[in-house]
mmCIF file of C-alpha atoms and ligand atoms in Angstrom:
data_model
loop_
_atom_site.group_PDB
_atom_site.id
_atom_site.type_symbol
_atom_site.label_atom_id
_atom_site.label_comp_id
_atom_site.label_asym_id
_atom_site.label_seq_id
_atom_site.Cartn_x
_atom_site.Cartn_y
_atom_site.Cartn_z
ATOM 1 C CA MET A 1 -0.015 -0.038 -0.029
ATOM 2 C CA ILE A 2 2.718 2.508 1.038
ATOM 3 C CA HIS A 3 6.331 2.007 0.001
ATOM 4 C CA ALA A 4 8.658 4.792 0.976
ATOM 5 C CA LYS A 5 12.324 4.525 0.250
ATOM 6 C CA ASN A 6 15.261 6.707 1.316
ATOM 7 C CA ILE A 7 13.191 9.701 2.409
ATOM 8 C CA HIS A 8 15.294 12.693 3.323
ATOM 9 C CA LYS A 9 14.166 16.139 4.404
ATOM 10 C CA PHE A 10 16.369 19.125 4.938
ATOM 11 C CA TYR A 11 15.183 22.500 6.285
ATOM 12 C CA ASP A 12 18.262 24.535 5.219
ATOM 13 C CA GLN A 13 21.172 22.779 6.933
ATOM 14 C CA LEU A 14 19.046 20.925 9.355
ATOM 15 C CA GLU A 15 18.461 17.294 8.317
ATOM 16 C CA VAL A 16 15.118 16.435 9.756
ATOM 17 C CA LEU A 17 14.556 13.036 7.979
ATOM 18 C CA LYS A 18 17.693 10.883 7.467
ATOM 19 C CA GLY A 19 16.784 8.289 4.900
ATOM 20 C CA VAL A 20 13.492 6.758 6.088
ATOM 21 C CA ASP A 21 12.466 3.425 4.647
ATOM 22 C CA LEU A 22 8.931 2.317 5.282
ATOM 23 C CA HIS A 23 6.508 -0.356 3.998
ATOM 24 C CA ILE A 24 2.893 -0.362 5.162
ATOM 25 C CA LYS A 25 0.446 -3.122 4.068
ATOM 26 C CA LYS A 26 -3.170 -2.559 3.062
ATOM 27 C CA GLY A 27 -5.346 -2.692 6.165
ATOM 28 C CA GLU A 28 -2.516 -2.247 8.494
ATOM 29 C CA ILE A 29 -2.677 0.180 11.456
ATOM 30 C CA VAL A 30 0.678 1.647 12.157
ATOM 31 C CA SER A 31 1.453 4.057 14.964
ATOM 32 C CA ILE A 32 4.490 6.302 15.009
ATOM 33 C CA VAL A 33 5.768 7.523 18.354
ATOM 34 C CA GLY A 34 8.809 9.509 19.428
ATOM 35 C CA ALA A 35 9.996 12.678 21.101
ATOM 36 C CA SER A 36 8.889 16.057 19.999
ATOM 37 C CA GLY A 37 11.165 17.244 17.129
ATOM 38 C CA ALA A 38 11.990 13.711 15.987
ATOM 39 C CA GLY A 39 10.468 14.333 12.569
ATOM 40 C CA LYS A 40 7.138 12.592 12.902
ATOM 41 C CA THR A 41 4.968 15.413 11.481
ATOM 42 C CA THR A 42 7.432 15.963 8.629
ATOM 43 C CA LEU A 43 7.377 12.323 7.693
ATOM 44 C CA LEU A 44 3.549 12.211 7.826
ATOM 45 C CA GLN A 45 3.229 15.218 5.566
ATOM 46 C CA ILE A 46 5.557 13.649 3.059
ATOM 47 C CA LEU A 47 3.831 10.197 3.156
ATOM 48 C CA GLY A 48 0.490 12.099 2.852
ATOM 49 C CA THR A 49 1.784 13.870 -0.345
ATOM 50 C CA LEU A 50 1.420 17.353 1.254
ATOM 51 C CA ASP A 51 5.111 17.945 1.234
ATOM 52 C CA LYS A 52 8.012 16.688 -0.939
ATOM 53 C CA PRO A 53 11.182 14.926 0.271
ATOM 54 C CA SER A 54 14.454 16.645 -0.397
ATOM 55 C CA SER A 55 16.502 15.027 -3.136
ATOM 56 C CA ALA A 56 18.970 12.381 -2.041
ATOM 57 C CA VAL A 57 22.240 11.150 -3.439
ATOM 58 C CA LYS A 58 21.669 9.367 -6.744
ATOM 59 C CA GLU A 59 22.805 5.782 -6.167
ATOM 60 C CA ASN A 60 20.248 5.243 -3.484
ATOM 61 C CA GLU A 61 17.170 6.958 -4.931
ATOM 62 C CA THR A 62 14.229 8.232 -3.111
ATOM 63 C CA SER A 63 10.844 6.930 -3.979
ATOM 64 C CA LEU A 64 7.257 6.982 -2.627
ATOM 65 C CA VAL A 65 4.630 4.613 -3.981
ATOM 66 C CA ILE A 66 1.071 4.702 -2.613
ATOM 67 C CA ASN A 67 -1.648 2.436 -4.035
ATOM 68 C CA ASN A 68 0.708 1.570 -6.886
ATOM 69 C CA GLU A 69 1.053 5.211 -7.826
ATOM 70 C CA ASP A 70 4.527 6.737 -8.145
ATOM 71 C CA ILE A 71 3.806 9.871 -6.111
ATOM 72 C CA LEU A 72 7.034 11.763 -6.803
ATOM 73 C CA LYS A 73 6.435 11.551 -10.569
ATOM 74 C CA MET A 74 2.927 12.962 -10.511
ATOM 75 C CA ASN A 75 2.081 16.476 -11.539
ATOM 76 C CA ASP A 76 0.191 18.805 -9.061
ATOM 77 C CA LYS A 77 -3.194 18.297 -10.674
ATOM 78 C CA SER A 78 -3.127 14.454 -10.662
ATOM 79 C CA LEU A 79 -1.674 14.633 -7.169
ATOM 80 C CA SER A 80 -4.607 16.771 -5.886
ATOM 81 C CA LYS A 81 -7.061 14.354 -7.413
ATOM 82 C CA PHE A 82 -5.291 11.350 -6.014
ATOM 83 C CA ARG A 83 -5.209 12.909 -2.585
ATOM 84 C CA ASN A 84 -8.986 13.803 -2.669
ATOM 85 C CA LEU A 85 -9.967 10.218 -3.639
ATOM 86 C CA ASN A 86 -7.478 8.068 -1.813
ATOM 87 C CA LEU A 87 -6.155 9.828 1.325
ATOM 88 C CA GLY A 88 -7.711 11.198 4.460
ATOM 89 C CA PHE A 89 -6.132 13.548 6.922
ATOM 90 C CA ILE A 90 -6.684 14.226 10.611
ATOM 91 C CA PHE A 91 -4.226 16.753 11.798
ATOM 92 C CA GLN A 92 -3.497 18.645 15.025
ATOM 93 C CA PHE A 93 -4.677 21.886 13.460
ATOM 94 C CA HIS A 94 -7.977 20.928 11.914
ATOM 95 C CA GLN A 95 -8.522 24.014 9.752
ATOM 96 C CA LEU A 96 -12.265 23.776 9.316
ATOM 97 C CA LEU A 97 -13.724 26.414 7.008
ATOM 98 C CA PRO A 98 -15.169 29.075 9.325
ATOM 99 C CA GLU A 99 -18.057 30.166 7.207
ATOM 100 C CA PHE A 100 -19.518 26.715 6.791
ATOM 101 C CA THR A 101 -21.442 24.539 9.213
ATOM 102 C CA ALA A 102 -20.057 21.314 10.681
ATOM 103 C CA LEU A 103 -22.209 19.315 8.204
ATOM 104 C CA GLU A 104 -21.032 21.375 5.195
ATOM 105 C CA ASN A 105 -17.392 21.110 6.278
ATOM 106 C CA VAL A 106 -17.732 17.241 6.343
ATOM 107 C CA CYS A 107 -19.476 17.192 2.934
ATOM 108 C CA ILE A 108 -16.980 19.387 0.991
ATOM 109 C CA PRO A 109 -14.425 16.660 0.118
ATOM 110 C CA ALA A 110 -17.241 14.567 -1.239
ATOM 111 C CA TYR A 111 -18.558 17.398 -3.443
ATOM 112 C CA ILE A 112 -15.123 18.023 -4.749
ATOM 113 C CA ALA A 113 -15.106 14.297 -5.667
ATOM 114 C CA GLY A 114 -18.290 14.885 -7.562
ATOM 115 C CA LYS A 115 -20.655 12.918 -5.245
ATOM 116 C CA LYS A 116 -24.382 13.635 -4.897
ATOM 117 C CA VAL A 117 -25.632 16.042 -2.261
ATOM 118 C CA SER A 118 -28.320 13.790 -0.803
ATOM 119 C CA GLU A 119 -26.092 10.694 -0.420
ATOM 120 C CA THR A 120 -23.256 12.756 0.888
ATOM 121 C CA GLU A 121 -25.395 14.465 3.512
ATOM 122 C CA LYS A 122 -26.764 11.156 4.702
ATOM 123 C CA GLU A 123 -23.277 9.710 5.062
ATOM 124 C CA ALA A 124 -21.974 12.846 6.733
ATOM 125 C CA LYS A 125 -24.806 12.824 9.300
ATOM 126 C CA LYS A 126 -24.105 9.173 9.974
ATOM 127 C CA LEU A 127 -20.434 9.953 10.641
ATOM 128 C CA LEU A 128 -21.245 12.919 12.816
ATOM 129 C CA GLU A 129 -23.700 10.923 14.769
ATOM 130 C CA TYR A 130 -21.144 8.188 15.409
ATOM 131 C CA LEU A 131 -18.799 10.826 16.690
ATOM 132 C CA GLY A 132 -21.441 12.179 19.082
ATOM 133 C CA LEU A 133 -22.232 15.378 17.164
ATOM 134 C CA SER A 134 -25.657 14.920 15.828
ATOM 135 C CA HIS A 135 -26.938 17.893 17.879
ATOM 136 C CA ARG A 136 -24.182 20.211 16.507
ATOM 137 C CA ILE A 137 -24.326 19.641 12.760
ATOM 138 C CA ASN A 138 -25.754 23.053 11.889
ATOM 139 C CA HIS A 139 -23.210 24.984 13.998
ATOM 140 C CA LYS A 140 -20.202 26.797 12.641
ATOM 141 C CA PRO A 141 -16.725 26.009 13.884
ATOM 142 C CA ASN A 142 -16.509 29.073 16.202
ATOM 143 C CA GLU A 143 -19.640 27.829 17.992
ATOM 144 C CA LEU A 144 -18.036 24.446 18.723
ATOM 145 C CA SER A 145 -15.501 23.462 21.355
ATOM 146 C CA GLY A 146 -12.011 22.446 20.365
ATOM 147 C CA GLY A 147 -12.897 18.756 20.806
ATOM 148 C CA GLU A 148 -16.029 19.119 18.802
ATOM 149 C CA GLN A 149 -14.103 20.804 15.983
ATOM 150 C CA GLN A 150 -11.582 18.000 16.040
ATOM 151 C CA ARG A 151 -14.305 15.392 15.614
ATOM 152 C CA VAL A 152 -15.813 17.341 12.702
ATOM 153 C CA ALA A 153 -12.365 17.165 11.153
ATOM 154 C CA VAL A 154 -12.318 13.438 11.649
ATOM 155 C CA ALA A 155 -15.719 13.043 9.955
ATOM 156 C CA ARG A 156 -14.378 15.207 7.077
ATOM 157 C CA ALA A 157 -11.334 12.931 6.700
ATOM 158 C CA LEU A 158 -13.592 9.899 6.464
ATOM 159 C CA ILE A 159 -16.358 11.127 4.133
ATOM 160 C CA ASN A 160 -14.698 9.816 0.924
ATOM 161 C CA LYS A 161 -13.765 6.467 2.519
ATOM 162 C CA PRO A 162 -10.129 6.947 1.709
ATOM 163 C CA ASP A 163 -7.883 3.973 1.411
ATOM 164 C CA VAL A 164 -5.331 5.510 3.702
ATOM 165 C CA ILE A 165 -5.846 7.780 6.655
ATOM 166 C CA PHE A 166 -3.000 9.881 8.014
ATOM 167 C CA ALA A 167 -3.525 11.206 11.536
ATOM 168 C CA ASP A 168 -1.253 13.464 13.510
ATOM 169 C CA GLU A 169 -2.138 13.445 17.206
ATOM 170 C CA PRO A 170 -5.764 12.838 16.327
ATOM 171 C CA SER A 171 -6.922 12.526 19.954
ATOM 172 C CA GLY A 172 -4.532 15.117 21.319
ATOM 173 C CA ASN A 173 -7.269 17.503 22.423
ATOM 174 C CA LEU A 174 -10.114 15.123 23.051
ATOM 175 C CA ASP A 175 -11.503 14.097 26.441
ATOM 176 C CA THR A 176 -10.913 10.434 27.400
ATOM 177 C CA HIS A 177 -14.363 9.270 26.292
ATOM 178 C CA SER A 178 -14.196 10.945 22.830
ATOM 179 C CA ALA A 179 -10.680 9.753 22.400
ATOM 180 C CA GLU A 180 -11.719 6.139 23.060
ATOM 181 C CA ASN A 181 -14.618 6.458 20.631
ATOM 182 C CA LEU A 182 -12.233 7.739 17.959
ATOM 183 C CA HIS A 183 -9.754 4.964 18.585
ATOM 184 C CA GLN A 184 -12.533 2.384 18.231
ATOM 185 C CA LEU A 185 -13.678 3.966 15.008
ATOM 186 C CA PHE A 186 -10.217 3.605 13.587
ATOM 187 C CA PHE A 187 -10.245 -0.136 14.177
ATOM 188 C CA GLN A 188 -13.824 -0.482 12.958
ATOM 189 C CA LEU A 189 -12.946 1.277 9.698
ATOM 190 C CA ARG A 190 -10.055 -1.094 9.137
ATOM 191 C CA ASP A 191 -12.251 -4.126 9.869
ATOM 192 C CA GLU A 192 -15.148 -2.937 7.683
ATOM 193 C CA PHE A 193 -13.367 -1.256 4.748
ATOM 194 C CA GLY A 194 -9.788 -2.533 4.989
ATOM 195 C CA GLN A 195 -8.604 1.034 5.471
ATOM 196 C CA THR A 196 -4.921 1.597 6.186
ATOM 197 C CA LEU A 197 -4.031 3.963 9.034
ATOM 198 C CA VAL A 198 -0.804 5.774 9.827
ATOM 199 C CA ILE A 199 -1.193 7.510 13.231
ATOM 200 C CA VAL A 200 1.338 9.716 14.996
ATOM 201 C CA THR A 201 0.343 9.753 18.620
ATOM 202 C CA HIS A 202 1.504 10.391 22.142
ATOM 203 C CA ASN A 203 -1.349 8.361 23.443
ATOM 204 C CA GLU A 204 0.320 5.165 24.678
ATOM 205 C CA GLU A 205 -2.888 3.177 24.663
ATOM 206 C CA LEU A 206 -3.590 3.951 21.032
ATOM 207 C CA ALA A 207 0.028 3.474 20.013
ATOM 208 C CA ASN A 208 0.067 0.026 21.583
ATOM 209 C CA MET A 209 -3.326 -0.994 20.062
ATOM 210 C CA ALA A 210 -1.751 -0.652 16.581
ATOM 211 C CA ASP A 211 -0.590 -3.694 14.596
ATOM 212 C CA ARG A 212 2.887 -2.128 14.525
ATOM 213 C CA LYS A 213 4.437 0.693 16.578
ATOM 214 C CA LEU A 214 7.287 2.533 14.910
ATOM 215 C CA ILE A 215 9.622 4.573 17.012
ATOM 216 C CA MET A 216 11.096 7.689 15.485
ATOM 217 C CA VAL A 217 14.420 8.915 16.895
ATOM 218 C CA ASP A 218 16.244 11.825 15.434
ATOM 219 C CA GLY A 219 14.924 11.594 11.829
ATOM 220 C CA GLN A 220 14.986 7.803 11.501
ATOM 221 C CA ILE A 221 12.801 4.918 12.390
ATOM 222 C CA SER A 222 14.671 2.918 15.051
ATOM 223 C CA ASN A 223 12.708 -0.293 14.566
ATOM 224 C CA PRO A 224 11.706 -0.472 10.926
HETATM 225 N N1 ADP B 301 8.858 24.320 7.993
HETATM 226 C C1 ADP B 301 9.932 24.058 8.749
HETATM 227 N N2 ADP B 301 11.023 24.854 8.685
HETATM 228 C C2 ADP B 301 12.106 24.587 9.452
HETATM 229 N N3 ADP B 301 12.199 23.672 10.323
HETATM 230 C C3 ADP B 301 11.161 22.850 10.537
HETATM 231 C C4 ADP B 301 9.936 23.033 9.688
HETATM 232 N N4 ADP B 301 9.091 22.069 10.083
HETATM 233 C C5 ADP B 301 9.720 21.367 11.040
HETATM 234 N N5 ADP B 301 10.934 21.815 11.330
HETATM 235 C C6 ADP B 301 11.890 21.271 12.300
HETATM 236 O O1 ADP B 301 12.072 19.870 11.982
HETATM 237 C C7 ADP B 301 12.186 19.079 13.158
HETATM 238 C C8 ADP B 301 11.150 18.018 13.154
HETATM 239 O O2 ADP B 301 9.830 18.631 13.280
HETATM 240 P P1 ADP B 301 8.537 17.750 13.265
HETATM 241 O O3 ADP B 301 8.505 16.930 12.122
HETATM 242 O O4 ADP B 301 7.383 18.722 13.490
HETATM 243 O O5 ADP B 301 8.720 16.820 14.568
HETATM 244 P P2 ADP B 301 7.688 16.012 15.466
HETATM 245 O O6 ADP B 301 6.364 16.031 14.789
HETATM 246 O O7 ADP B 301 8.286 14.687 15.686
HETATM 247 O O8 ADP B 301 7.572 16.785 16.761
HETATM 248 C C9 ADP B 301 12.110 20.059 14.347
HETATM 249 O O9 ADP B 301 13.396 20.430 14.700
HETATM 250 C C10 ADP B 301 11.419 21.223 13.735
HETATM 251 O O10 ADP B 301 11.771 22.465 14.313
HETATM 252 MG MG1 MG B 302 4.467 16.746 15.318
#
């Protein structure tokens, strides 16, 4: 499902990723843990096609293949389309659109993919209900608590049933109960739809529930 080879990232002179190799199978739930500054977010952004790796020395070339697509060779337009249809993101900073309601925010990726309004709204309501938000669907982000906004962002990430979900501290600002619900949802998605999940987390329970726990140390995965 995801094959990353020799991923490097430099910010000026600072080498943040030092040749990461990673293989993730379809339907696998992988957690990534590690100290702050280890490079977890940078790696997730690159795996999620939101950022590009720095070029590496020739003889040991960098590559990133997701769902059999050679990501680093795609142009911006095909990459945007690929991302919309195949990848879901749950990040620390959820960036909901302020002028739209919770329901509308969840529906937008489906509209971009050309899906019908009625089906999309039905699916969005189902997801919001599962996440405990059925009473808040017509509220705008600034009328929702941080945890509620985070759950809306989760529903938005799931609306197109992406093959791969990338999550960066998804339960970081949720209360214990909502966090547990979200963690259960991850496993349910995998069981029902064979979704692949890559989750950066400081939540030890979630990290240990994963099929595989990768530990990032100083720009490398110490237990690949
Ligand atoms: N856009 C950027 N420009 C410069 N340095 C950055 C940038 N993003 C991250 N870094 C640096 O890269 C290192 C790894 O950051 P990050 O991937 O966010 O780590 P983590 O998610 O593991 O805490 C840190 O030292 C951080 O300061
Ligand atoms: Mg981070």
